[in-house]
GROMACS .gro file of C-alpha atoms in nm:
model
  501
    1UNK     CA    1  14.981   9.733   8.743
    2UNK     CA    2  15.114   9.880   8.425
    3UNK     CA    3  15.407  10.096   8.535
    4UNK     CA    4  15.450  10.256   8.197
    5UNK     CA    5  15.078  10.364   8.184
    6UNK     CA    6  15.111  10.501   8.535
    7UNK     CA    7  15.416  10.716   8.433
    8UNK     CA    8  15.247  10.829   8.109
    9UNK     CA    9  14.921  10.942   8.267
   10UNK     CA   10  15.093  11.088   8.577
   11UNK     CA   11  15.299  11.308   8.352
   12UNK     CA   12  14.974  11.448   8.210
   13UNK     CA   13  14.865  11.539   8.567
   14UNK     CA   14  15.184  11.671   8.730
   15UNK     CA   15  15.206  11.764   9.097
   16UNK     CA   16  15.292  12.130   9.154
   17UNK     CA   17  15.618  12.175   9.342
   18UNK     CA   18  15.585  12.230   9.714
   19UNK     CA   19  15.200  12.175   9.729
   20UNK     CA   20  15.083  11.966  10.025
   21UNK     CA   21  14.722  11.894  10.100
   22UNK     CA   22  14.540  11.690  10.364
   23UNK     CA   23  14.237  11.469  10.318
   24UNK     CA   24  13.971  11.564  10.574
   25UNK     CA   25  13.599  11.529  10.636
   26UNK     CA   26  13.534  11.728  10.318
   27UNK     CA   27  13.796  11.539  10.119
   28UNK     CA   28  14.049  11.764   9.939
   29UNK     CA   29  13.951  12.124   9.876
   30UNK     CA   30  14.154  12.417   9.728
   31UNK     CA   31  14.174  12.635   9.420
   32UNK     CA   32  14.063  12.445   9.119
   33UNK     CA   33  14.382  12.497   8.921
   34UNK     CA   34  14.577  12.316   9.189
   35UNK     CA   35  14.363  12.002   9.191
   36UNK     CA   36  14.438  11.821   8.868
   37UNK     CA   37  14.697  11.584   9.008
   38UNK     CA   38  14.484  11.527   9.319
   39UNK     CA   39  14.175  11.412   9.140
   40UNK     CA   40  14.382  11.192   8.907
   41UNK     CA   41  14.532  11.021   9.208
   42UNK     CA   42  14.196  10.989   9.380
   43UNK     CA   43  14.084  10.795   9.068
   44UNK     CA   44  14.375  10.559   9.147
   45UNK     CA   45  14.281  10.540   9.513
   46UNK     CA   46  13.913  10.470   9.437
   47UNK     CA   47  14.018  10.167   9.235
   48UNK     CA   48  14.240  10.048   9.520
   49UNK     CA   49  13.951  10.095   9.773
   50UNK     CA   50  13.707   9.916   9.541
   51UNK     CA   51  13.943   9.620   9.506
   52UNK     CA   52  14.002   9.611   9.883
   53UNK     CA   53  13.635   9.590   9.977
   54UNK     CA   54  13.498   9.422   9.663
   55UNK     CA   55  13.237   9.688   9.609
   56UNK     CA   56  13.163  10.002   9.410
   57UNK     CA   57  13.319  10.327   9.539
   58UNK     CA   58  13.200  10.682   9.463
   59UNK     CA   59  13.398  10.995   9.377
   60UNK     CA   60  13.228  11.336   9.399
   61UNK     CA   61  13.394  11.641   9.245
   62UNK     CA   62  13.272  11.943   9.446
   63UNK     CA   63  13.377  12.215   9.683
   64UNK     CA   64  13.031  12.246   9.843
   65UNK     CA   65  12.977  12.594   9.985
   66UNK     CA   66  13.322  12.725   9.875
   67UNK     CA   67  13.349  13.003   9.610
   68UNK     CA   68  13.306  12.904   9.247
   69UNK     CA   69  13.684  12.931   9.184
   70UNK     CA   70  13.757  12.644   9.431
   71UNK     CA   71  13.692  12.279   9.377
   72UNK     CA   72  13.741  11.953   9.565
   73UNK     CA   73  13.710  11.578   9.560
   74UNK     CA   74  13.585  11.325   9.813
   75UNK     CA   75  13.539  10.950   9.810
   76UNK     CA   76  13.223  10.760   9.904
   77UNK     CA   77  13.243  10.422  10.069
   78UNK     CA   78  13.025  10.121   9.974
   79UNK     CA   79  12.710  10.200  10.165
   80UNK     CA   80  12.708  10.572  10.086
   81UNK     CA   81  12.912  10.669  10.392
   82UNK     CA   82  13.228  10.885  10.412
   83UNK     CA   83  13.563  10.724  10.331
   84UNK     CA   84  13.689  10.511  10.618
   85UNK     CA   85  13.937  10.703  10.841
   86UNK     CA   86  14.216  10.453  10.774
   87UNK     CA   87  14.193  10.536  10.404
   88UNK     CA   88  14.203  10.912  10.467
   89UNK     CA   89  14.570  10.857  10.557
   90UNK     CA   90  14.623  10.669  10.231
   91UNK     CA   91  14.455  10.951  10.035
   92UNK     CA   92  14.687  11.207  10.188
   93UNK     CA   93  14.989  10.992  10.131
   94UNK     CA   94  14.907  10.936   9.766
   95UNK     CA   95  14.815  11.298   9.694
   96UNK     CA   96  15.142  11.428   9.824
   97UNK     CA   97  15.377  11.170   9.678
   98UNK     CA   98  15.637  11.292   9.436
   99UNK     CA   99  15.605  11.166   9.077
  100UNK     CA  100  15.898  10.927   9.107
  101UNK     CA  101  15.754  10.776   9.421
  102UNK     CA  102  15.400  10.723   9.296
  103UNK     CA  103  15.424  10.356   9.207
  104UNK     CA  104  15.604  10.279   9.533
  105UNK     CA  105  15.333  10.451   9.736
  106UNK     CA  106  15.061  10.262   9.552
  107UNK     CA  107  15.234   9.926   9.632
  108UNK     CA  108  15.273  10.029   9.996
  109UNK     CA  109  14.898  10.101  10.018
  110UNK     CA  110  14.828   9.765   9.857
  111UNK     CA  111  15.043   9.592  10.116
  112UNK     CA  112  14.903   9.777  10.413
  113UNK     CA  113  14.536   9.743  10.309
  114UNK     CA  114  14.567   9.394  10.162
  115UNK     CA  115  14.461   9.506   9.817
  116UNK     CA  116  14.456   9.239   9.546
  117UNK     CA  117  14.528   9.424   9.223
  118UNK     CA  118  14.384   9.133   9.019
  119UNK     CA  119  14.034   9.183   9.154
  120UNK     CA  120  13.761   9.371   8.966
  121UNK     CA  121  13.690   9.728   9.061
  122UNK     CA  122  13.403   9.970   9.002
  123UNK     CA  123  13.367  10.347   9.057
  124UNK     CA  124  13.073  10.587   9.026
  125UNK     CA  125  13.157  10.950   8.949
  126UNK     CA  126  12.955  11.264   9.003
  127UNK     CA  127  13.026  11.639   8.984
  128UNK     CA  128  12.873  11.980   9.066
  129UNK     CA  129  12.815  12.271   8.829
  130UNK     CA  130  13.150  12.452   8.875
  131UNK     CA  131  13.324  12.543   8.543
  132UNK     CA  132  13.623  12.328   8.650
  133UNK     CA  133  13.433  12.021   8.749
  134UNK     CA  134  13.391  11.848   8.406
  135UNK     CA  135  13.764  11.860   8.327
  136UNK     CA  136  13.856  11.743   8.677
  137UNK     CA  137  13.609  11.450   8.636
  138UNK     CA  138  13.800  11.350   8.329
  139UNK     CA  139  14.120  11.348   8.529
  140UNK     CA  140  13.946  11.107   8.773
  141UNK     CA  141  13.864  10.880   8.484
  142UNK     CA  142  14.232  10.883   8.373
  143UNK     CA  143  14.331  10.757   8.718
  144UNK     CA  144  14.064  10.485   8.704
  145UNK     CA  145  14.178  10.362   8.368
  146UNK     CA  146  14.546  10.335   8.470
  147UNK     CA  147  14.447  10.059   8.716
  148UNK     CA  148  14.195   9.900   8.486
  149UNK     CA  149  13.870   9.959   8.664
  150UNK     CA  150  13.515  10.000   8.541
  151UNK     CA  151  13.331  10.330   8.594
  152UNK     CA  152  12.997  10.498   8.549
  153UNK     CA  153  13.000  10.876   8.512
  154UNK     CA  154  12.667  11.013   8.638
  155UNK     CA  155  12.775  11.368   8.537
  156UNK     CA  156  12.592  11.645   8.717
  157UNK     CA  157  12.438  11.516   9.046
  158UNK     CA  158  12.408  11.638   9.398
  159UNK     CA  159  12.633  11.487   9.666
  160UNK     CA  160  12.345  11.301   9.832
  161UNK     CA  161  12.243  11.157   9.494
  162UNK     CA  162  12.589  11.005   9.437
  163UNK     CA  163  12.583  10.859   9.791
  164UNK     CA  164  12.247  10.704   9.710
  165UNK     CA  165  12.366  10.555   9.379
  166UNK     CA  166  12.664  10.392   9.551
  167UNK     CA  167  12.451  10.245   9.829
  168UNK     CA  168  12.193  10.110   9.586
  169UNK     CA  169  12.458   9.948   9.369
  170UNK     CA  170  12.625   9.771   9.661
  171UNK     CA  171  12.299   9.638   9.807
  172UNK     CA  172  12.195   9.513   9.467
  173UNK     CA  173  11.878   9.723   9.453
  174UNK     CA  174  11.753   9.648   9.803
  175UNK     CA  175  11.799  10.009   9.912
  176UNK     CA  176  11.658  10.142   9.580
  177UNK     CA  177  11.735  10.169   9.208
  178UNK     CA  178  12.072  10.317   9.125
  179UNK     CA  179  11.926  10.575   8.890
  180UNK     CA  180  11.815  10.935   8.926
  181UNK     CA  181  11.462  10.817   8.852
  182UNK     CA  182  11.486  10.563   9.137
  183UNK     CA  183  11.608  10.840   9.373
  184UNK     CA  184  11.318  11.075   9.280
  185UNK     CA  185  11.060  10.800   9.300
  186UNK     CA  186  11.169  10.671   9.640
  187UNK     CA  187  11.202  11.008   9.809
  188UNK     CA  188  10.891  11.166   9.658
  189UNK     CA  189  10.677  10.866   9.753
  190UNK     CA  190  10.789  10.868  10.118
  191UNK     CA  191  10.755  11.249  10.134
  192UNK     CA  192  10.401  11.250   9.996
  193UNK     CA  193  10.295  10.975  10.239
  194UNK     CA  194  10.422  11.182  10.523
  195UNK     CA  195  10.237  11.486  10.398
  196UNK     CA  196   9.909  11.285  10.373
  197UNK     CA  197   9.958  11.173  10.734
  198UNK     CA  198  10.051  11.512  10.878
  199UNK     CA  199   9.686  11.638  10.882
  200UNK     CA  200   9.808  11.989  10.800
  201UNK     CA  201   9.571  12.210  10.602
  202UNK     CA  202   9.580  12.531  10.412
  203UNK     CA  203   9.755  12.621  10.084
  204UNK     CA  204  10.056  12.773  10.253
  205UNK     CA  205  10.148  12.431  10.393
  206UNK     CA  206  10.221  12.313  10.036
  207UNK     CA  207  10.443  12.602   9.935
  208UNK     CA  208  10.819  12.625   9.972
  209UNK     CA  209  11.069  12.880   9.832
  210UNK     CA  210  11.408  12.722   9.781
  211UNK     CA  211  11.740  12.902   9.736
  212UNK     CA  212  11.957  12.663   9.534
  213UNK     CA  213  12.280  12.857   9.578
  214UNK     CA  214  12.321  12.892   9.198
  215UNK     CA  215  12.430  12.526   9.210
  216UNK     CA  216  12.347  12.167   9.119
  217UNK     CA  217  12.041  12.162   9.350
  218UNK     CA  218  11.847  12.378   9.104
  219UNK     CA  219  11.896  12.139   8.817
  220UNK     CA  220  11.804  11.830   9.012
  221UNK     CA  221  11.513  11.987   9.194
  222UNK     CA  222  11.370  12.096   8.859
  223UNK     CA  223  11.401  11.731   8.746
  224UNK     CA  224  11.225  11.611   9.062
  225UNK     CA  225  10.930  11.852   9.052
  226UNK     CA  226  10.720  11.631   8.817
  227UNK     CA  227  10.730  11.354   9.079
  228UNK     CA  228  10.523  11.566   9.316
  229UNK     CA  229  10.152  11.635   9.275
  230UNK     CA  230  10.040  11.975   9.155
  231UNK     CA  231   9.938  12.096   9.501
  232UNK     CA  232  10.302  12.076   9.619
  233UNK     CA  233  10.446  12.403   9.490
  234UNK     CA  234  10.823  12.434   9.498
  235UNK     CA  235  10.960  12.771   9.384
  236UNK     CA  236  11.323  12.766   9.279
  237UNK     CA  237  11.547  13.068   9.329
  238UNK     CA  238  11.916  13.126   9.256
  239UNK     CA  239  11.912  12.862   8.980
  240UNK     CA  240  12.252  12.941   8.836
  241UNK     CA  241  12.136  13.118   8.521
  242UNK     CA  242  12.229  13.472   8.638
  243UNK     CA  243  12.478  13.469   8.928
  244UNK     CA  244  12.784  13.280   9.043
  245UNK     CA  245  12.773  12.969   9.266
  246UNK     CA  246  12.732  13.041   9.634
  247UNK     CA  247  12.764  13.421   9.577
  248UNK     CA  248  12.552  13.601   9.837
  249UNK     CA  249  12.328  13.298   9.867
  250UNK     CA  250  12.324  12.936   9.988
  251UNK     CA  251  12.302  12.774  10.332
  252UNK     CA  252  12.639  12.896  10.451
  253UNK     CA  253  12.563  13.259  10.355
  254UNK     CA  254  12.227  13.257  10.532
  255UNK     CA  255  12.373  13.092  10.845
  256UNK     CA  256  12.677  13.323  10.875
  257UNK     CA  257  12.498  13.649  10.791
  258UNK     CA  258  12.165  13.570  10.960
  259UNK     CA  259  11.967  13.717  10.669
  260UNK     CA  260  11.787  13.597  10.355
  261UNK     CA  261  11.993  13.527  10.045
  262UNK     CA  262  12.005  13.763   9.751
  263UNK     CA  263  11.761  13.687   9.474
  264UNK     CA  264  11.479  13.559   9.699
  265UNK     CA  265  11.187  13.784   9.783
  266UNK     CA  266  11.038  13.681  10.123
  267UNK     CA  267  10.688  13.772  10.243
  268UNK     CA  268  10.580  13.733  10.602
  269UNK     CA  269  10.536  13.375  10.721
  270UNK     CA  270  10.641  13.222  10.390
  271UNK     CA  271  10.843  12.903  10.420
  272UNK     CA  272  11.192  12.928  10.275
  273UNK     CA  273  11.510  12.722  10.281
  274UNK     CA  274  11.860  12.727  10.134
  275UNK     CA  275  12.090  12.447   9.994
  276UNK     CA  276  12.459  12.476   9.959
  277UNK     CA  277  12.657  12.430   9.636
  278UNK     CA  278  12.633  12.048   9.626
  279UNK     CA  279  12.294  12.033   9.804
  280UNK     CA  280  12.399  11.839  10.111
  281UNK     CA  281  12.325  12.122  10.360
  282UNK     CA  282  11.992  12.281  10.433
  283UNK     CA  283  11.867  12.556  10.658
  284UNK     CA  284  11.513  12.698  10.690
  285UNK     CA  285  11.394  13.051  10.763
  286UNK     CA  286  11.099  13.289  10.757
  287UNK     CA  287  11.001  13.647  10.841
  288UNK     CA  288  10.730  13.726  11.093
  289UNK     CA  289  10.462  13.988  11.038
  290UNK     CA  290  10.687  14.250  11.193
  291UNK     CA  291  10.961  14.177  10.935
  292UNK     CA  292  11.198  14.005  11.177
  293UNK     CA  293  11.415  13.729  11.028
  294UNK     CA  294  11.400  13.385  11.195
  295UNK     CA  295  11.659  13.115  11.111
  296UNK     CA  296  11.599  12.745  11.170
  297UNK     CA  297  11.954  12.618  11.169
  298UNK     CA  298  12.081  12.264  11.229
  299UNK     CA  299  12.038  12.290  11.611
  300UNK     CA  300  11.671  12.390  11.571
  301UNK     CA  301  11.616  12.131  11.298
  302UNK     CA  302  11.750  11.857  11.530
  303UNK     CA  303  11.523  11.979  11.809
  304UNK     CA  304  11.212  11.988  11.584
  305UNK     CA  305  11.288  11.643  11.453
  306UNK     CA  306  11.336  11.517  11.806
  307UNK     CA  307  10.998  11.648  11.912
  308UNK     CA  308  10.835  11.480  11.615
  309UNK     CA  309  11.010  11.148  11.665
  310UNK     CA  310  10.957  11.142  12.041
  311UNK     CA  311  10.580  11.177  11.991
  312UNK     CA  312  10.575  10.897  11.728
  313UNK     CA  313  10.795  10.665  11.941
  314UNK     CA  314  10.565  10.719  12.240
  315UNK     CA  315  10.268  10.612  12.030
  316UNK     CA  316  10.427  10.289  11.904
  317UNK     CA  317  10.507  10.196  12.265
  318UNK     CA  318  10.844  10.037  12.197
  319UNK     CA  319  11.141  10.070  12.425
  320UNK     CA  320  11.367  10.238  12.168
  321UNK     CA  321  11.671  10.433  12.292
  322UNK     CA  322  11.676  10.775  12.128
  323UNK     CA  323  11.952  11.043  12.160
  324UNK     CA  324  12.069  11.362  12.001
  325UNK     CA  325  12.443  11.401  11.924
  326UNK     CA  326  12.597  11.750  11.920
  327UNK     CA  327  12.936  11.919  11.921
  328UNK     CA  328  13.068  12.186  12.158
  329UNK     CA  329  12.953  12.446  11.898
  330UNK     CA  330  12.586  12.355  11.935
  331UNK     CA  331  12.358  12.630  12.079
  332UNK     CA  332  12.348  12.584  12.462
  333UNK     CA  333  11.976  12.660  12.476
  334UNK     CA  334  11.903  12.377  12.234
  335UNK     CA  335  12.099  12.136  12.454
  336UNK     CA  336  11.917  12.247  12.765
  337UNK     CA  337  11.575  12.226  12.598
  338UNK     CA  338  11.643  11.875  12.471
  339UNK     CA  339  11.767  11.752  12.810
  340UNK     CA  340  11.543  11.933  13.048
  341UNK     CA  341  11.211  11.981  12.861
  342UNK     CA  342  11.208  11.695  12.605
  343UNK     CA  343  11.403  11.463  12.840
  344UNK     CA  344  11.608  11.340  12.540
  345UNK     CA  345  11.965  11.236  12.612
  346UNK     CA  346  12.229  11.461  12.444
  347UNK     CA  347  12.584  11.350  12.377
  348UNK     CA  348  12.874  11.575  12.284
  349UNK     CA  349  13.148  11.466  12.045
  350UNK     CA  350  13.440  11.623  11.855
  351UNK     CA  351  13.357  11.857  11.566
  352UNK     CA  352  13.305  11.682  11.234
  353UNK     CA  353  13.023  11.484  11.074
  354UNK     CA  354  13.208  11.152  11.101
  355UNK     CA  355  13.227  11.185  11.485
  356UNK     CA  356  12.860  11.279  11.509
  357UNK     CA  357  12.763  10.990  11.282
  358UNK     CA  358  12.959  10.723  11.470
  359UNK     CA  359  12.805  10.827  11.803
  360UNK     CA  360  12.457  10.837  11.659
  361UNK     CA  361  12.494  10.475  11.547
  362UNK     CA  362  12.500  10.363  11.913
  363UNK     CA  363  12.126  10.426  11.954
  364UNK     CA  364  11.803  10.283  11.817
  365UNK     CA  365  11.727  10.633  11.691
  366UNK     CA  366  12.016  10.883  11.667
  367UNK     CA  367  11.967  11.244  11.557
  368UNK     CA  368  12.250  11.477  11.465
  369UNK     CA  369  12.275  11.808  11.277
  370UNK     CA  370  12.555  12.058  11.272
  371UNK     CA  371  12.443  12.421  11.294
  372UNK     CA  372  12.539  12.466  10.928
  373UNK     CA  373  12.274  12.225  10.811
  374UNK     CA  374  12.462  11.899  10.770
  375UNK     CA  375  12.285  11.618  10.946
  376UNK     CA  376  12.048  11.323  10.943
  377UNK     CA  377  11.858  11.070  11.160
  378UNK     CA  378  11.988  10.711  11.199
  379UNK     CA  379  11.762  10.414  11.278
  380UNK     CA  380  11.928  10.095  11.401
  381UNK     CA  381  11.852   9.775  11.210
  382UNK     CA  382  11.658   9.638  11.512
  383UNK     CA  383  11.443   9.955  11.531
  384UNK     CA  384  11.378   9.961  11.157
  385UNK     CA  385  11.284   9.589  11.151
  386UNK     CA  386  11.039   9.638  11.442
  387UNK     CA  387  10.885   9.953  11.286
  388UNK     CA  388  10.828   9.778  10.954
  389UNK     CA  389  10.682   9.479  11.137
  390UNK     CA  390  10.437   9.709  11.322
  391UNK     CA  391  10.321   9.858  10.992
  392UNK     CA  392  10.233   9.509  10.862
  393UNK     CA  393  10.095   9.347  11.180
  394UNK     CA  394   9.978   9.606  11.429
  395UNK     CA  395   9.594   9.602  11.490
  396UNK     CA  396   9.578   9.925  11.689
  397UNK     CA  397   9.518  10.210  11.446
  398UNK     CA  398   9.704  10.476  11.634
  399UNK     CA  399  10.013  10.261  11.682
  400UNK     CA  400  10.007  10.151  11.322
  401UNK     CA  401   9.969  10.503  11.187
  402UNK     CA  402  10.265  10.619  11.402
  403UNK     CA  403  10.470  10.323  11.274
  404UNK     CA  404  10.380  10.415  10.911
  405UNK     CA  405  10.505  10.773  10.967
  406UNK     CA  406  10.829  10.637  11.115
  407UNK     CA  407  10.863  10.395  10.819
  408UNK     CA  408  10.829  10.688  10.575
  409UNK     CA  409  11.086  10.881  10.773
  410UNK     CA  410  11.325  10.592  10.732
  411UNK     CA  411  11.271  10.586  10.361
  412UNK     CA  412  11.349  10.956  10.332
  413UNK     CA  413  11.685  10.915  10.511
  414UNK     CA  414  12.014  10.768  10.392
  415UNK     CA  415  12.096  10.473  10.621
  416UNK     CA  416  12.462  10.361  10.635
  417UNK     CA  417  12.695  10.110  10.782
  418UNK     CA  418  12.618   9.958  11.126
  419UNK     CA  419  12.831   9.662  11.221
  420UNK     CA  420  12.601   9.588  11.522
  421UNK     CA  421  12.351   9.411  11.298
  422UNK     CA  422  12.578   9.104  11.329
  423UNK     CA  423  12.552   8.917  11.656
  424UNK     CA  424  12.740   8.587  11.706
  425UNK     CA  425  12.774   8.289  11.936
  426UNK     CA  426  12.995   7.973  11.959
  427UNK     CA  427  13.316   8.177  11.992
  428UNK     CA  428  13.205   8.402  11.704
  429UNK     CA  429  13.170   8.109  11.471
  430UNK     CA  430  12.791   8.127  11.417
  431UNK     CA  431  12.572   8.427  11.348
  432UNK     CA  432  12.259   8.482  11.559
  433UNK     CA  433  12.144   8.795  11.378
  434UNK     CA  434  12.030   8.905  11.126
  435UNK     CA  435  11.777   8.620  11.089
  436UNK     CA  436  11.859   8.378  10.809
  437UNK     CA  437  12.224   8.483  10.773
  438UNK     CA  438  12.370   8.166  10.935
  439UNK     CA  439  12.144   7.939  10.730
  440UNK     CA  440  12.262   8.116  10.415
  441UNK     CA  441  12.625   8.074  10.517
  442UNK     CA  442  12.567   7.702  10.588
  443UNK     CA  443  12.421   7.661  10.241
  444UNK     CA  444  12.711   7.842  10.072
  445UNK     CA  445  12.970   7.633  10.261
  446UNK     CA  446  12.814   7.313  10.121
  447UNK     CA  447  12.900   7.425   9.766
  448UNK     CA  448  13.276   7.397   9.824
  449UNK     CA  449  13.505   7.112   9.936
  450UNK     CA  450  13.679   7.126  10.272
  451UNK     CA  451  13.524   7.460  10.344
  452UNK     CA  452  13.407   7.665  10.632
  453UNK     CA  453  13.313   8.033  10.681
  454UNK     CA  454  13.199   8.265  10.952
  455UNK     CA  455  13.140   8.636  11.007
  456UNK     CA  456  13.186   8.870  11.301
  457UNK     CA  457  13.161   9.248  11.368
  458UNK     CA  458  13.496   9.415  11.395
  459UNK     CA  459  13.584   9.534  11.742
  460UNK     CA  460  13.774   9.835  11.614
  461UNK     CA  461  13.624   9.944  11.285
  462UNK     CA  462  13.279   9.985  11.126
  463UNK     CA  463  13.323   9.671  10.915
  464UNK     CA  464  13.213   9.311  10.919
  465UNK     CA  465  13.496   9.056  10.907
  466UNK     CA  466  13.456   8.743  10.696
  467UNK     CA  467  13.662   8.427  10.729
  468UNK     CA  468  13.658   8.161  10.462
  469UNK     CA  469  13.842   7.835  10.391
  470UNK     CA  470  13.818   7.593  10.095
  471UNK     CA  471  14.021   7.335   9.906
  472UNK     CA  472  14.169   7.598   9.675
  473UNK     CA  473  14.251   7.969   9.700
  474UNK     CA  474  14.008   8.036   9.415
  475UNK     CA  475  13.723   7.856   9.592
  476UNK     CA  476  13.807   8.030   9.918
  477UNK     CA  477  13.789   8.366   9.749
  478UNK     CA  478  13.464   8.279   9.581
  479UNK     CA  479  13.315   8.160   9.913
  480UNK     CA  480  13.422   8.478  10.088
  481UNK     CA  481  13.261   8.686   9.812
  482UNK     CA  482  12.933   8.500   9.824
  483UNK     CA  483  12.922   8.528  10.207
  484UNK     CA  484  12.990   8.901  10.179
  485UNK     CA  485  12.692   8.938   9.945
  486UNK     CA  486  12.476   8.747  10.192
  487UNK     CA  487  12.580   8.993  10.468
  488UNK     CA  488  12.481   9.287  10.250
  489UNK     CA  489  12.143   9.137  10.151
  490UNK     CA  490  12.035   8.997  10.482
  491UNK     CA  491  12.145   9.304  10.674
  492UNK     CA  492  11.901   9.499  10.459
  493UNK     CA  493  12.184   9.703  10.311
  494UNK     CA  494  12.283   9.826  10.657
  495UNK     CA  495  12.586   9.604  10.720
  496UNK     CA  496  12.928   9.765  10.676
  497UNK     CA  497  13.158   9.665  10.389
  498UNK     CA  498  13.253   9.296  10.434
  499UNK     CA  499  13.627   9.223  10.438
  500UNK     CA  500  13.747   8.863  10.418
  501UNK     CA  501  14.021   8.783  10.679
   0.00000   0.00000   0.00000
C-alpha cells in the first residue's frame, strides 16, 4: 500500500469533525454534502473486500427512496448479495476513522479479514440520477485507485442492474451477460414466456402504468421497452424531466399515504405500479369502478406469488418445501390467510432484508417481501436443478408446462449465495454435491506437486471454505483459486464466495 498516495487522496476527501455514521442494511445514507469522505473510503473497502474473496465487488451510489438532497453508498458482494455482516463492521470502522488513523485501520482490517494486498482486485460502480451522484462516484474511483484496483464504471444504472452485473461477472457468464443488453434480454425473454403461458386475454392485460419516482427507473425502463413486443404497452410516468426525485411519488409515497402518486392519471381498473428512486422496490395499485384506491403492497405481493407458486408446485408433483418469511410488521391478515387458507408455512424474523433473505434460503422455495415492496423468491439449487430437468425430460404435458413456468420464474429472479449446495463426506474431504465438483477438484490437484484440496460449507457464514496444499505457496494459491472457480461454475452461480483456508 502506498502510504503517501493514501495521505494525498485522503486529504482531498476530508472527514468532517464529529461526524459518525453506521453501515446498515441500506449502507450509509445521509445528506449528500456529508458523504464525500465516506464514498472515498468505501472505494478503499471495496478493493479490500475484492482481494479478500478474489472476486468482483459492486458499489452503488444511491439513497433509494430518500429525498433528492440525500445520498448514500452500499457495497454488493460477489453473487449480487448484500455485503457480508462481518464486513459491515469494517465499513463502519473505516468510515469513522480519523485521518491520521486511516492507514492503521486499513492494516487492521487486512489482518482480521486475511486480506492479501498483493492480489488483484475488481470493482463495478453504479449510480442513480441524483445531482450529487456523479461527483460521489468519482470519489469512489479515487479510493479504488489508491489501492491499485481495476474498476468498471457503469454510470447510471438501477440497483438491481448493478447486482446483476456483479453476479454475472463472478459466475463468468453462467448467470447472464454482464451488460445492460444482457440484463434486458434475459428478463424480457423470461417475462414474455410467462405471458404466453398465462392464458390471459384482453388488451388491458398488456397495459401497465409505471410511476418511476422521477428516478433512474425511467431511463432504464425506456431502454428496455424495445425488448418487448408491441402488444406489451408500458406507460412511463414521473420520468424525472419535470419534478424532483421521490417528490410526491414513488413506492414509499404510495405505501405511506395510501394514494396514487402525483403525475399519474388513474382510470378505473387500470394496472399501475410505483418504483422507488433506485428501482429496487415495487408496489402495485388500482382504482375500482367506485373510485376506491386499492394498494397491493409487499404483503399482498407475497401472498399472490405464493398462490401462483403453490398451484405450479402441486402440478409438478415434487416434494418441495415452500415457506413465506415475514417480519413482525407484516399484516396479520396476510399471515393468517397464508397459514390457514393456503396452508403455507410462515416464519417470522427480525426486521431487515438480510434476515428475511437468510431465513428464505432454508427452503426449496422461499418467498419474502417487506410491506414497502422490497422482496424476492429464492429457489434452492436442488429445486432449480429438478425444475430444469423436468422441462427437458417430463413427458406429461401439464407437469412440463408447470415446470416451464417455474423455470421462467427462476430466470426473472436474482438468485444469490446458498452454501447448502455443497455436501461432503469422508470427514468433509470429498464433495458429494454438486455433481462433478469432486471430479473437477481431483483433476486440478493432479496439476500440482504434493498437492491436495477440499471444500466444505461454512458452519457459521454463508461462504464455502476451500483448503489447498501444494509444493510452493504460489502453487497452493493457484490451486485454491482454480478450485474456487470450479465451485462457482458447478454450483451454477449459486455457491457463496469461496475463501481458501
